[in-house]
PDB file of C-alpha atoms and ligand atoms in Angstrom:
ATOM      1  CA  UNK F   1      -8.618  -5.874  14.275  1.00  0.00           C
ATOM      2  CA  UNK F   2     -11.330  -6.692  16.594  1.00  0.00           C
ATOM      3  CA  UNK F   3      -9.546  -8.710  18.518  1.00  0.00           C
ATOM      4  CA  UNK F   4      -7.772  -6.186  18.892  1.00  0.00           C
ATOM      5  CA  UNK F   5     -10.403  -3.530  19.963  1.00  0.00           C
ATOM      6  CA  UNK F   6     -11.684  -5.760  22.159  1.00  0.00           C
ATOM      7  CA  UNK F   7      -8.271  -5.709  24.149  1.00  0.00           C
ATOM      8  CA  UNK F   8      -8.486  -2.308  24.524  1.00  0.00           C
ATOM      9  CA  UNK F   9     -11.813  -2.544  26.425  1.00  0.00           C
ATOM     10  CA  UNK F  10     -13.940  -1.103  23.958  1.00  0.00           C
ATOM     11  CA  UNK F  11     -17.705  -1.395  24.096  1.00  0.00           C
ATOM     12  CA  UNK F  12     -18.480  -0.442  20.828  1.00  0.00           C
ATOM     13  CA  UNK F  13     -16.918  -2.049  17.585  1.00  0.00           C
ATOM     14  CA  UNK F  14     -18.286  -1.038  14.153  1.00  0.00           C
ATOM     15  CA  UNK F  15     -17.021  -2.665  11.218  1.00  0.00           C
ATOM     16  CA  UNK F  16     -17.305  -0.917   7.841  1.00  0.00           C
ATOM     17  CA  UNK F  17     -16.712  -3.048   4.966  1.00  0.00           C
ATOM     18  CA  UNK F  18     -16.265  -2.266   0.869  1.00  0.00           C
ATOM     19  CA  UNK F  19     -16.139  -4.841  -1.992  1.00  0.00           C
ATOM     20  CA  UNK F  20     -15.922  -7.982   0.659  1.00  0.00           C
ATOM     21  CA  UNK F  21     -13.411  -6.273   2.791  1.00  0.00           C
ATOM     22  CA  UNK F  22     -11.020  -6.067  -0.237  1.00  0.00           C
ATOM     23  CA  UNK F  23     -11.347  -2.613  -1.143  1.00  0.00           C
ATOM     24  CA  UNK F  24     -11.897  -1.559   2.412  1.00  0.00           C
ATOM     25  CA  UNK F  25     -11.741  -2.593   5.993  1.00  0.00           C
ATOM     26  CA  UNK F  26     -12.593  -0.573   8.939  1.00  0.00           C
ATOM     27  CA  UNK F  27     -12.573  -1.279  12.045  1.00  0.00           C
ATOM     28  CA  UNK F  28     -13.616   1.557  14.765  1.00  0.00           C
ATOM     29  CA  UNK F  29     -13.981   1.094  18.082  1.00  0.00           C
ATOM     30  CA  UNK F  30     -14.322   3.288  21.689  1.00  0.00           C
ATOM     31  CA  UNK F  31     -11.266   1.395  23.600  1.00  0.00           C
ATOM     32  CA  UNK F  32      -8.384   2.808  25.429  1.00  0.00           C
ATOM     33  CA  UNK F  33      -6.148   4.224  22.232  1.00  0.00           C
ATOM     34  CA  UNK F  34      -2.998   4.370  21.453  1.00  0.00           C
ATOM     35  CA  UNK F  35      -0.513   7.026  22.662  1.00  0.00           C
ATOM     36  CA  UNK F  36       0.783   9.208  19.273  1.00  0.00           C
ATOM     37  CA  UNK F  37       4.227   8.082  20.205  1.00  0.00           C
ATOM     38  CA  UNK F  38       3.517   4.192  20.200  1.00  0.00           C
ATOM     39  CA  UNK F  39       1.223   4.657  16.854  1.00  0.00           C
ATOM     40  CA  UNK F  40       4.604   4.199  14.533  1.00  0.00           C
ATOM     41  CA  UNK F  41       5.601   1.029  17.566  1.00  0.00           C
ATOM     42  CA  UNK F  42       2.163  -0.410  16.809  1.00  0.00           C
ATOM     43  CA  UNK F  43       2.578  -1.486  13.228  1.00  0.00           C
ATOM     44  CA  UNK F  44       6.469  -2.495  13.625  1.00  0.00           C
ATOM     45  CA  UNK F  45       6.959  -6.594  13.444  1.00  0.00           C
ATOM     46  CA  UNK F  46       6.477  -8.606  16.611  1.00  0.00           C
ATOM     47  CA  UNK F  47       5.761  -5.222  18.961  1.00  0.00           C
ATOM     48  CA  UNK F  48       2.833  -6.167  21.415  1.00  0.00           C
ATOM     49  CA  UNK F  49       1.821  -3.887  24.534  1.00  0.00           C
ATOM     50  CA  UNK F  50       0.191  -7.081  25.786  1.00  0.00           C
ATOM     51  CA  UNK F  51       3.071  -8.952  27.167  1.00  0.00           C
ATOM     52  CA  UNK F  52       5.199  -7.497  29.669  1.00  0.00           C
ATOM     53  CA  UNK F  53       6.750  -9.871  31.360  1.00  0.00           C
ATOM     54  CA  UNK F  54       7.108 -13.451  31.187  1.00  0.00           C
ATOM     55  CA  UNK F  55       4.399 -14.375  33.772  1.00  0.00           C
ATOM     56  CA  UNK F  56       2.007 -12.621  30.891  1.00  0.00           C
ATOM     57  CA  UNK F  57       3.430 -15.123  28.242  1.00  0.00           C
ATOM     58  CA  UNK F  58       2.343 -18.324  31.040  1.00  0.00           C
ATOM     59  CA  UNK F  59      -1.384 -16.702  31.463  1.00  0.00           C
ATOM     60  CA  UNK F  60      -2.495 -14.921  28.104  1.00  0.00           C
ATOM     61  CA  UNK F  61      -5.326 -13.099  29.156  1.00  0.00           C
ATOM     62  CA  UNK F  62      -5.479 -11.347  25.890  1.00  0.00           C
ATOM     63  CA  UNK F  63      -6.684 -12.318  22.980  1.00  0.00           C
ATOM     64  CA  UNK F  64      -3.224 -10.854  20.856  1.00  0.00           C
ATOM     65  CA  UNK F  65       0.110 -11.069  22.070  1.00  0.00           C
ATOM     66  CA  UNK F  66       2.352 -11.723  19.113  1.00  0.00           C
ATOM     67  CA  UNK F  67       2.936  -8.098  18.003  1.00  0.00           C
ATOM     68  CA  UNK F  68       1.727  -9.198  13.932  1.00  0.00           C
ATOM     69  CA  UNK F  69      -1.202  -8.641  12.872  1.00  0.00           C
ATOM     70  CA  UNK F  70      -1.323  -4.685  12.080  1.00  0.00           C
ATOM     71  CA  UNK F  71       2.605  -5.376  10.983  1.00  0.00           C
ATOM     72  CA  UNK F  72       1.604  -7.808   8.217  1.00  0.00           C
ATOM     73  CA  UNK F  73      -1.781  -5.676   7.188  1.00  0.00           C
ATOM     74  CA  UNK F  74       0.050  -2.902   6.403  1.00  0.00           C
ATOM     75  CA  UNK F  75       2.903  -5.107   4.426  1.00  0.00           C
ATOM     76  CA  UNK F  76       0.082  -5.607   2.291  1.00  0.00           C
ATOM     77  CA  UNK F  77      -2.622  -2.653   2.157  1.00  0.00           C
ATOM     78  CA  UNK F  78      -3.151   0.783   2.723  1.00  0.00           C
ATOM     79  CA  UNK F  79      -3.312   0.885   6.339  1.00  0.00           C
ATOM     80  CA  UNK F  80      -4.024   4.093   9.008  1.00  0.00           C
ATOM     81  CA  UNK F  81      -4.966   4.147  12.164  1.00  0.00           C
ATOM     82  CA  UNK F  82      -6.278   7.292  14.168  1.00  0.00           C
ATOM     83  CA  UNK F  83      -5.941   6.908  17.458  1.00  0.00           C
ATOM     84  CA  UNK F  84      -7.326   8.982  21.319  1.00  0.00           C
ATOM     85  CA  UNK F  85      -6.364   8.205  24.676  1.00  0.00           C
ATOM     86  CA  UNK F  86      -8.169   9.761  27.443  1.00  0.00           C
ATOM     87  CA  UNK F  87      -5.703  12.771  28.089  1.00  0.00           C
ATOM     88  CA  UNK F  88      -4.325  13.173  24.970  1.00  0.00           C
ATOM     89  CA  UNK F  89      -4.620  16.412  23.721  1.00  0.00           C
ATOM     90  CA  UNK F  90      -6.097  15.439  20.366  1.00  0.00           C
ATOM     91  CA  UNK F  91      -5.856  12.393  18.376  1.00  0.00           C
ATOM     92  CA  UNK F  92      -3.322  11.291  16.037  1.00  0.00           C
ATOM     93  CA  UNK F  93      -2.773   9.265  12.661  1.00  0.00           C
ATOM     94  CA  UNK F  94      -0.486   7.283  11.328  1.00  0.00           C
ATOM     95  CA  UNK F  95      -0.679   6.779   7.536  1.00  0.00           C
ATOM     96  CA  UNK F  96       1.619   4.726   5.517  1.00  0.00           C
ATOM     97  CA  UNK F  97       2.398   6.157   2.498  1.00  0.00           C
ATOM     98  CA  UNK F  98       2.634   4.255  -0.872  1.00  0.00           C
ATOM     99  CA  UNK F  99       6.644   3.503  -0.477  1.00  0.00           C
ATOM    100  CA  UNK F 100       6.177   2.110   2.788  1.00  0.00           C
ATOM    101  CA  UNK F 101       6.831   5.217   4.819  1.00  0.00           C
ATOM    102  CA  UNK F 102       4.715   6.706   7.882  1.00  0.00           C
ATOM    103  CA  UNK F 103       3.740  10.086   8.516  1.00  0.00           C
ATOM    104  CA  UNK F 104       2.018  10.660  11.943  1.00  0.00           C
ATOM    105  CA  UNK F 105      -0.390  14.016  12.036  1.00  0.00           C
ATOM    106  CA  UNK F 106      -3.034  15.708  14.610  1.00  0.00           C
ATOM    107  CA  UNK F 107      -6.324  14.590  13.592  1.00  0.00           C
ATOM    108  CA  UNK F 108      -9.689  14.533  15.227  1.00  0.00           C
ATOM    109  CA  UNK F 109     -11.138  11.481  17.018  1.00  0.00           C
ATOM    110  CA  UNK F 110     -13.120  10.612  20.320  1.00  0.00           C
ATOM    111  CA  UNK F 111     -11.579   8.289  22.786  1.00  0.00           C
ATOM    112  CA  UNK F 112     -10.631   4.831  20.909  1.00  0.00           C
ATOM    113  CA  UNK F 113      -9.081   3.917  17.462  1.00  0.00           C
ATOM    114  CA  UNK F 114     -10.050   4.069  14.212  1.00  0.00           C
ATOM    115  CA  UNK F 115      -7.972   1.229  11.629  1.00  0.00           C
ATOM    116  CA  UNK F 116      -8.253   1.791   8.544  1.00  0.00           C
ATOM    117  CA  UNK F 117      -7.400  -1.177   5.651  1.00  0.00           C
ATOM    118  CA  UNK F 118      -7.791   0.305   1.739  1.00  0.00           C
ATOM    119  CA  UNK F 119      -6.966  -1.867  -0.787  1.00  0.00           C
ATOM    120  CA  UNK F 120      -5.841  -5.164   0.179  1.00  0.00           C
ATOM    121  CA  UNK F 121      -2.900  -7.080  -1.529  1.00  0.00           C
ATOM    122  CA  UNK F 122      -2.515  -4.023  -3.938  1.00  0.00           C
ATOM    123  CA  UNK F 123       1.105  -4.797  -3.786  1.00  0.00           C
ATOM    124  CA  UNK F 124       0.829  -8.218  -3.757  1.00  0.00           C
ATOM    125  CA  UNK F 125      -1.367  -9.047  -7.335  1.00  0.00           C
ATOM    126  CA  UNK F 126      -0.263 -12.859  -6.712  1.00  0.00           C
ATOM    127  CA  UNK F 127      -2.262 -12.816  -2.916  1.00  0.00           C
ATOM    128  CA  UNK F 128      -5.034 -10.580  -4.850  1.00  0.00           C
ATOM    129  CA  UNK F 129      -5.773 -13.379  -7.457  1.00  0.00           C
ATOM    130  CA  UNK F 130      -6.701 -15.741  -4.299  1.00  0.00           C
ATOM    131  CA  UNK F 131      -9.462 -13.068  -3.025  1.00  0.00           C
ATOM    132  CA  UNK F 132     -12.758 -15.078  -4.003  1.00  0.00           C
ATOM    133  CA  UNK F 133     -16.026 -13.487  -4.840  1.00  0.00           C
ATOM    134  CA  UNK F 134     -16.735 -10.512  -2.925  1.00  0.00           C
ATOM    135  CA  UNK F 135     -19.873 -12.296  -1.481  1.00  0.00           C
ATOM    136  CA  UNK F 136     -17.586 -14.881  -0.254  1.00  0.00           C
ATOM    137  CA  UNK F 137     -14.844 -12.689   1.450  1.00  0.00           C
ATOM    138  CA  UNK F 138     -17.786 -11.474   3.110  1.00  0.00           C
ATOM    139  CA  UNK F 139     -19.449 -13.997   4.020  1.00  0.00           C
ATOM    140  CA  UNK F 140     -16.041 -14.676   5.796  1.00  0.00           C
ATOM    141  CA  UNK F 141     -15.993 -11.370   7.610  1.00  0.00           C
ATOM    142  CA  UNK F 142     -19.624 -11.685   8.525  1.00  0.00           C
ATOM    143  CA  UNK F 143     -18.575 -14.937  10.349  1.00  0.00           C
ATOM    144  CA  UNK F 144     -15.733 -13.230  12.186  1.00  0.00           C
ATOM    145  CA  UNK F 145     -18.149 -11.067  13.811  1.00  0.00           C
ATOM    146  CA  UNK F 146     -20.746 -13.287  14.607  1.00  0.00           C
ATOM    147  CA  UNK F 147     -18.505 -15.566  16.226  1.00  0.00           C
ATOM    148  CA  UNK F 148     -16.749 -12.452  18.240  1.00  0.00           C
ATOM    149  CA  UNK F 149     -20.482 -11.470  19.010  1.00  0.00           C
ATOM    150  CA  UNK F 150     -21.513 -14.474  20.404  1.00  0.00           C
ATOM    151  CA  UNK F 151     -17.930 -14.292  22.912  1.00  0.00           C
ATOM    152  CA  UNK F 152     -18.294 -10.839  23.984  1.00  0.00           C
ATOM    153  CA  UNK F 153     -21.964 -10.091  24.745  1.00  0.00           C
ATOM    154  CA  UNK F 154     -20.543  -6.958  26.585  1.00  0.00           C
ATOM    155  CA  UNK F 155     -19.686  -5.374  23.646  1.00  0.00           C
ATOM    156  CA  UNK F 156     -22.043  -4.157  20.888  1.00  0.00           C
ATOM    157  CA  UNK F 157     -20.992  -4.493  17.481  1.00  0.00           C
ATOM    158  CA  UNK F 158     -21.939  -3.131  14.179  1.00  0.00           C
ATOM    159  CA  UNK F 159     -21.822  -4.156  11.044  1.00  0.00           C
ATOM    160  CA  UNK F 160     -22.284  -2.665   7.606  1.00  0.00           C
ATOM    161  CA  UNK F 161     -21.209  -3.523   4.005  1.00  0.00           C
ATOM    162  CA  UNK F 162     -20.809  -1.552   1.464  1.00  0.00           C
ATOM    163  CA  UNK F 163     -22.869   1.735   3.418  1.00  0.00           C
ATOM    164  CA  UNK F 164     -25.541  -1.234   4.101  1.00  0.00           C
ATOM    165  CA  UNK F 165     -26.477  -2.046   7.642  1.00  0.00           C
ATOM    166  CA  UNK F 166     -26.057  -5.801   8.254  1.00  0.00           C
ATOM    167  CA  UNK F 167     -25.915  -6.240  11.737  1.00  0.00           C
ATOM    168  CA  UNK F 168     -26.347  -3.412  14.677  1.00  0.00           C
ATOM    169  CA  UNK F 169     -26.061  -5.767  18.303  1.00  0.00           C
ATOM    170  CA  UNK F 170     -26.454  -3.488  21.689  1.00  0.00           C
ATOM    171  CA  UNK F 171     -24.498  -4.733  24.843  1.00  0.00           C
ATOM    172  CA  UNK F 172     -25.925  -7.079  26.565  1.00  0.00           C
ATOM    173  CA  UNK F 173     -27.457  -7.173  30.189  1.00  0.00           C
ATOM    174  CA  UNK F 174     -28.680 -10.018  31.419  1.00  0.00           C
ATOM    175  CA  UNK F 175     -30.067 -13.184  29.805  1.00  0.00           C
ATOM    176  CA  UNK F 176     -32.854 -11.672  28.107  1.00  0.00           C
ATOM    177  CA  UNK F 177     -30.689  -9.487  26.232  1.00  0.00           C
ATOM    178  CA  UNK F 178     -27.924 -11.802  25.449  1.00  0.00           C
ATOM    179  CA  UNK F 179     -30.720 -14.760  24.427  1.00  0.00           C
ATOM    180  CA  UNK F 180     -32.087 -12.075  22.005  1.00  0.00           C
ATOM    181  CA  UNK F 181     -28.926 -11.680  20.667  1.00  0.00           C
ATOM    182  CA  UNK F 182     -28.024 -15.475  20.304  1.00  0.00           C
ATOM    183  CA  UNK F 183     -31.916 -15.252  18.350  1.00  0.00           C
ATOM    184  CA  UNK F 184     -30.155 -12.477  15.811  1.00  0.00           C
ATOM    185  CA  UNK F 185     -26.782 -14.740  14.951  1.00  0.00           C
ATOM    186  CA  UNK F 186     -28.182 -18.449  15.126  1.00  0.00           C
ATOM    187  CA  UNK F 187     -32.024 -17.771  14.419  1.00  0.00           C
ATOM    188  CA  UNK F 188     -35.121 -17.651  16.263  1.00  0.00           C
ATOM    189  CA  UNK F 189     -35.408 -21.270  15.976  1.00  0.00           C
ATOM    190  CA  UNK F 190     -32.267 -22.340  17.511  1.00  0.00           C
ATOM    191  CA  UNK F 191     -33.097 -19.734  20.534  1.00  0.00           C
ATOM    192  CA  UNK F 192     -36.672 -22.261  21.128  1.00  0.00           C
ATOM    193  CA  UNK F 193     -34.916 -25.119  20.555  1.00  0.00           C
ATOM    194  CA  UNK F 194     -31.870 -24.642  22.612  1.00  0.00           C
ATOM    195  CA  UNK F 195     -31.537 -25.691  26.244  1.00  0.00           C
ATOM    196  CA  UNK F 196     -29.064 -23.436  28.576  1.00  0.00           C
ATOM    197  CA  UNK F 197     -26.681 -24.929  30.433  1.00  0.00           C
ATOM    198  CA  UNK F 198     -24.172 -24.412  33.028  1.00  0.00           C
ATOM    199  CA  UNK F 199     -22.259 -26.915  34.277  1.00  0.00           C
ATOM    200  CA  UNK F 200     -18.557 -26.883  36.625  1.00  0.00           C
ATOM    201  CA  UNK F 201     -16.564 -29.302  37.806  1.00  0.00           C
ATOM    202  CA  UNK F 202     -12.981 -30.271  38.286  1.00  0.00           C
ATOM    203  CA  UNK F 203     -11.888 -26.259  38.389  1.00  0.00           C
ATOM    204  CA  UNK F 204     -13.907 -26.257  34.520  1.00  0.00           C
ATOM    205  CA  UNK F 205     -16.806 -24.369  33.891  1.00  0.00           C
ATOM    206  CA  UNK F 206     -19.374 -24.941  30.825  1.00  0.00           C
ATOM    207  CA  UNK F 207     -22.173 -23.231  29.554  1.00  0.00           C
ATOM    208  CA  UNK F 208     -23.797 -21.880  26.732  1.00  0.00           C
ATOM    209  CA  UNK F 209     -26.586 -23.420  24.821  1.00  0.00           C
ATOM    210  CA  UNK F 210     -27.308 -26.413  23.315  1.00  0.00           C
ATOM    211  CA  UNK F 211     -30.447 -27.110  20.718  1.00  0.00           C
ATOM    212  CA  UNK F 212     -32.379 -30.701  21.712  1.00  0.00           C
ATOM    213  CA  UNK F 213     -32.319 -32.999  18.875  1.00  0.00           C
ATOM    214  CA  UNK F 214     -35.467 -31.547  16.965  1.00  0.00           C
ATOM    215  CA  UNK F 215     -33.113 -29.180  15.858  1.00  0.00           C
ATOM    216  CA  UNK F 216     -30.477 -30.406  14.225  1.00  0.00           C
ATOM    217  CA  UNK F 217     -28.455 -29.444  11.028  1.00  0.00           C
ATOM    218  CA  UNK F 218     -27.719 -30.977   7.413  1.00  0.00           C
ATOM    219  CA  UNK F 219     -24.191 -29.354   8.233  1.00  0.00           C
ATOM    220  CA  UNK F 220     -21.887 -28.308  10.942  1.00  0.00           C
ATOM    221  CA  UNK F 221     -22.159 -24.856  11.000  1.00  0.00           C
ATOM    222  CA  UNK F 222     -24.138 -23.789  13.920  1.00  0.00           C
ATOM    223  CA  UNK F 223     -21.440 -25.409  16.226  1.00  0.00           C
ATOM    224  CA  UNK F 224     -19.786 -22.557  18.505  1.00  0.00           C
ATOM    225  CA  UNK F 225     -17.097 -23.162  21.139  1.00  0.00           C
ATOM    226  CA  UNK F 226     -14.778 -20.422  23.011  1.00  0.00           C
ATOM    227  CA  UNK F 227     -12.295 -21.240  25.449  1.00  0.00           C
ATOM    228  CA  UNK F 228     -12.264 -18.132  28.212  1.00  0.00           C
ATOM    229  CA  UNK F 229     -13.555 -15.919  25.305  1.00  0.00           C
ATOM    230  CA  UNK F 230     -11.182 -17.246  22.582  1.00  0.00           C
ATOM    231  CA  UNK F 231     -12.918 -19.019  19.433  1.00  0.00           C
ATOM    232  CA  UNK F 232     -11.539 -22.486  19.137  1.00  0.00           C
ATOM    233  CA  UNK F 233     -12.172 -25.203  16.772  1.00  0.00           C
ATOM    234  CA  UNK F 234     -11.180 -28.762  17.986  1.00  0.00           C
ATOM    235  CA  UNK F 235     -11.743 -31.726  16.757  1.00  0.00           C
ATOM    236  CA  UNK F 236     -11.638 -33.529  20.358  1.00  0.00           C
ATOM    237  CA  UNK F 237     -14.776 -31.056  21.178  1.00  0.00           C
ATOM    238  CA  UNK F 238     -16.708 -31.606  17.982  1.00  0.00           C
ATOM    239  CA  UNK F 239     -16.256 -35.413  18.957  1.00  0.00           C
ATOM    240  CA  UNK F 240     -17.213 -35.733  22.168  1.00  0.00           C
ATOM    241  CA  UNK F 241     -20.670 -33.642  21.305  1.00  0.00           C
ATOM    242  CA  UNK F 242     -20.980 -36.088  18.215  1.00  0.00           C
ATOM    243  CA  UNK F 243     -20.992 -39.199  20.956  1.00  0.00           C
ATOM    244  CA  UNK F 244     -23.333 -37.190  23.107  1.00  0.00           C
ATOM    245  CA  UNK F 245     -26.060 -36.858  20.704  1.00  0.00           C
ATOM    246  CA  UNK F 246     -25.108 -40.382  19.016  1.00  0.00           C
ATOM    247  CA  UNK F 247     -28.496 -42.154  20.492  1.00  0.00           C
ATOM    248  CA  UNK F 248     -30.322 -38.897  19.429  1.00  0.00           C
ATOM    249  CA  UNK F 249     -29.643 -38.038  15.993  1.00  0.00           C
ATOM    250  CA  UNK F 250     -29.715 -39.326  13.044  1.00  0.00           C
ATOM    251  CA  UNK F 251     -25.874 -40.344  11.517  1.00  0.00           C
ATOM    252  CA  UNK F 252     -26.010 -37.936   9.286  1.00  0.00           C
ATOM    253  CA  UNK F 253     -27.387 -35.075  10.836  1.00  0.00           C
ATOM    254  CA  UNK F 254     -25.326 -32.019  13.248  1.00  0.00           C
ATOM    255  CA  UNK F 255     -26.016 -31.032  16.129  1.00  0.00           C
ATOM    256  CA  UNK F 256     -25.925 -27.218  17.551  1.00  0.00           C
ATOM    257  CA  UNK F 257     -24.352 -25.629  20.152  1.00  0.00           C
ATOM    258  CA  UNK F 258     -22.993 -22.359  21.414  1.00  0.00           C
ATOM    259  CA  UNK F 259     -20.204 -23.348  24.411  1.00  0.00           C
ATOM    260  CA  UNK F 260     -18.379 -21.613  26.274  1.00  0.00           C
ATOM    261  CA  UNK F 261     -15.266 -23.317  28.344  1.00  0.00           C
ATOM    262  CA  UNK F 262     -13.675 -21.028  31.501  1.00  0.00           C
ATOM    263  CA  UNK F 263     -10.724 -22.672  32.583  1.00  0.00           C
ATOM    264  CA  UNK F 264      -7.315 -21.394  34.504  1.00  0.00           C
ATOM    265  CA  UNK F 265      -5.444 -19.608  31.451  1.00  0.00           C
ATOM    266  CA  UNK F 266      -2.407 -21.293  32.617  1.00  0.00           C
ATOM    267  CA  UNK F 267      -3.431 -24.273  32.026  1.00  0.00           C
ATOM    268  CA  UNK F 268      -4.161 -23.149  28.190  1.00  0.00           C
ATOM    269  CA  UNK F 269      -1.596 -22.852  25.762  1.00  0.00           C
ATOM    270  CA  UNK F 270      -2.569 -20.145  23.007  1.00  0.00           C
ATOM    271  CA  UNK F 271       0.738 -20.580  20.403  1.00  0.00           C
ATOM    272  CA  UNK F 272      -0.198 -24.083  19.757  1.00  0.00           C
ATOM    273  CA  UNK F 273      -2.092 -23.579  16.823  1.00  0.00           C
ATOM    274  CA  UNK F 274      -0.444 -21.010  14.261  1.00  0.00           C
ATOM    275  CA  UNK F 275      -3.623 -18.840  14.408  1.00  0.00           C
ATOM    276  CA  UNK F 276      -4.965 -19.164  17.663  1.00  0.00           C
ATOM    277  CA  UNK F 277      -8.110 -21.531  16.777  1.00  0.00           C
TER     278      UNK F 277
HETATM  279  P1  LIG K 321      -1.038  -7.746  19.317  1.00  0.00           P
HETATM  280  O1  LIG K 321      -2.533  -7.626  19.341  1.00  0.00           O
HETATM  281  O2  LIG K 321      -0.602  -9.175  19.280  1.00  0.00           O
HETATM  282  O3  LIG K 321      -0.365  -6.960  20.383  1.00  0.00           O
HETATM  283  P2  LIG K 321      -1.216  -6.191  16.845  1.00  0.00           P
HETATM  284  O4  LIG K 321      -0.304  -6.099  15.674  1.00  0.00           O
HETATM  285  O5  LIG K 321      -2.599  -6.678  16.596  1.00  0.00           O
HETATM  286  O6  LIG K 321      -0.502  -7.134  17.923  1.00  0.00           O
HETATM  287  O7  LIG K 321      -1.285  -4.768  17.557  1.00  0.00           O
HETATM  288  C1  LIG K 321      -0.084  -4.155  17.955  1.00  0.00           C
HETATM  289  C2  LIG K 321      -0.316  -3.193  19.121  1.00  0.00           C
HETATM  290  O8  LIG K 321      -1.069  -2.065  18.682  1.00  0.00           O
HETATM  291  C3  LIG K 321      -1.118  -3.793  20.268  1.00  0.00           C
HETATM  292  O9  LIG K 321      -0.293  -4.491  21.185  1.00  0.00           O
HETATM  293  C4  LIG K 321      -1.757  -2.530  20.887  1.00  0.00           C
HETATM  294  O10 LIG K 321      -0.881  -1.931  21.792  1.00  0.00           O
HETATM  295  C5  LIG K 321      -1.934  -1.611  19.711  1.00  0.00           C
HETATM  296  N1  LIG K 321      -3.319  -1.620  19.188  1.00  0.00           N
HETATM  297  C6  LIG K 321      -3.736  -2.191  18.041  1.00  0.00           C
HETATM  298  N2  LIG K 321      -5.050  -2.008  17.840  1.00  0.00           N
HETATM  299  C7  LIG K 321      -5.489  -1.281  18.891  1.00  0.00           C
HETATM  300  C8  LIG K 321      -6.771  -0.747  19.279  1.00  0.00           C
HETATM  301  N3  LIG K 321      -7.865  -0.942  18.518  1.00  0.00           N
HETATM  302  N4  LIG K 321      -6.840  -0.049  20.432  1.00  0.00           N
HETATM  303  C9  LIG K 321      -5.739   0.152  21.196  1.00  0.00           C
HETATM  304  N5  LIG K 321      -4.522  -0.321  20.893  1.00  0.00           N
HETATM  305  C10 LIG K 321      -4.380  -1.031  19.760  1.00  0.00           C
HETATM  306 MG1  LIG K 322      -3.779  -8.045  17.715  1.00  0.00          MG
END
């Protein structure tokens, strides 16, 4: 869903979440909308706006483009989403009702889209059982946003669970601003360990941040890389960092890093991995 706001330009995204996103998910956000007609088009199986022709499908630019993500939610939730362009008249929402069925209604709403997810897996008890303990579903969410926070500095985010604020990140200016933001999602001491880097060659450009060896972790969970804003998790990556730090840390000890690969999007090939990573 934020993937999702975010390819609608929006520079705000708040996330409200109930019972570890399982009794609700909501996802707001200030982007373009969505036209009342296409509302009903936007939750039908493998419909994306994203990919008009097949010279989109060699260059994804997006960060969705398979038309299934709001389809399966609402096979399996409550699911409405209230929706503004810029000349629309008024907003709109779509609600499915318990049988399946949509009804699409004025409603009020500023510019962007509202998506609202009640009651996850109601229908499906077997997919229910396999929630874990709300702190761990949202523990998950929380690291869906951090990791979409550290991507899109542009974009503020907020997050709250269960009416609690968690996290409330403005858009970012300049380095000061986006280094006090790194400080908020990987701590203060990563931020005065890490060194910043930007490096380019052979049409590749890296940078991000990278903690010196005095920082290092019992596990691997401060490691971030994005390919041209997409989160990815590769094994080849994780390696080659490994053998970089090999004469400087101790074997059983992880580094940390926050990197960020730009390279031509033709030359990347999204659909190889089932879910993107
Ligand atoms: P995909 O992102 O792959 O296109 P989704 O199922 O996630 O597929 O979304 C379907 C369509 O609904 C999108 O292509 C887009 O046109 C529209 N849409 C979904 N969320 C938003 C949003 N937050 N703002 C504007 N349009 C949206
Ligand atoms: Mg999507």
């Amino acid at each position: 869903l934020l993937e999702n706001s975010l390819d609608a330009g929006a520079t705000r995204l708040e996330v409200d979440l109930e019972a570890g996103g399982a009794r609700l998910v909501r996802v707001r956000d200030d982007g373009a909308g969505i036209e009342a007609d296409d509302l009903p088009l936007a939750i039908a199986p493998h419909a994306t706006s994203k990919i008009r022709t097949l010279d989109d499908l060699e260059r994804v630019l997006s960060l969705g483009f398979r038309g299934e993500a709001l389809a399966s939610i609402a096979s399996v939730s409550r699911l409405s989403i209230t929706s503004a362009t810029q000349h629309a008249a008024h907003a709109s929402r779509l609600e499915l009702g318990a049988g399946g069925e949509a009804s699409l209604a004025p409603a009020a709403h500023p510019r962007g889209t509202t998506v609202e997810v009640r009651e996850l897996f109601f229908n499906t008890p077997a997919r229910r059982k396999f929630l874990r303990a709300e702190r761990t579903e949202y523990g998950h969410c929380e690291e869906v946003v951090r990791r979409l926070a550290l991507a899109h500095f542009e974009a503020g985010f907020q997050l709250r669970h269960n009416q609690k604020p968690v996290l409330a990140l403005r858009p970012c200016h300049g380095e000061v601003e986006r280094e006090q933001r790194l400080a908020v999602l990987c701590g203060e001491a990563f931020l005065q360990q890490a060194l910043g880097i930007e490096f380019e060659a052979s049409g590749l450009l890296l940078r991000g941040w990278v903690a010196q060896p005095a920082f290092s972790r019992a596990s691997a969970d401060l490691q971030y890389f994005f390919v041209n804003g997409r989160v990815v998790r590769d094994r080849l990556v994780t390696h080659a960092v490994r053998q970089a730090y090999r004469d400087v840390l101790y074997h059983e000890r992880h580094p940390a890093y926050v990197l960020y690969l730009e390279i031509d999007p033709t030359l990347v090939d999204v659909n190889v991995h089932p879910t993107k990573h």
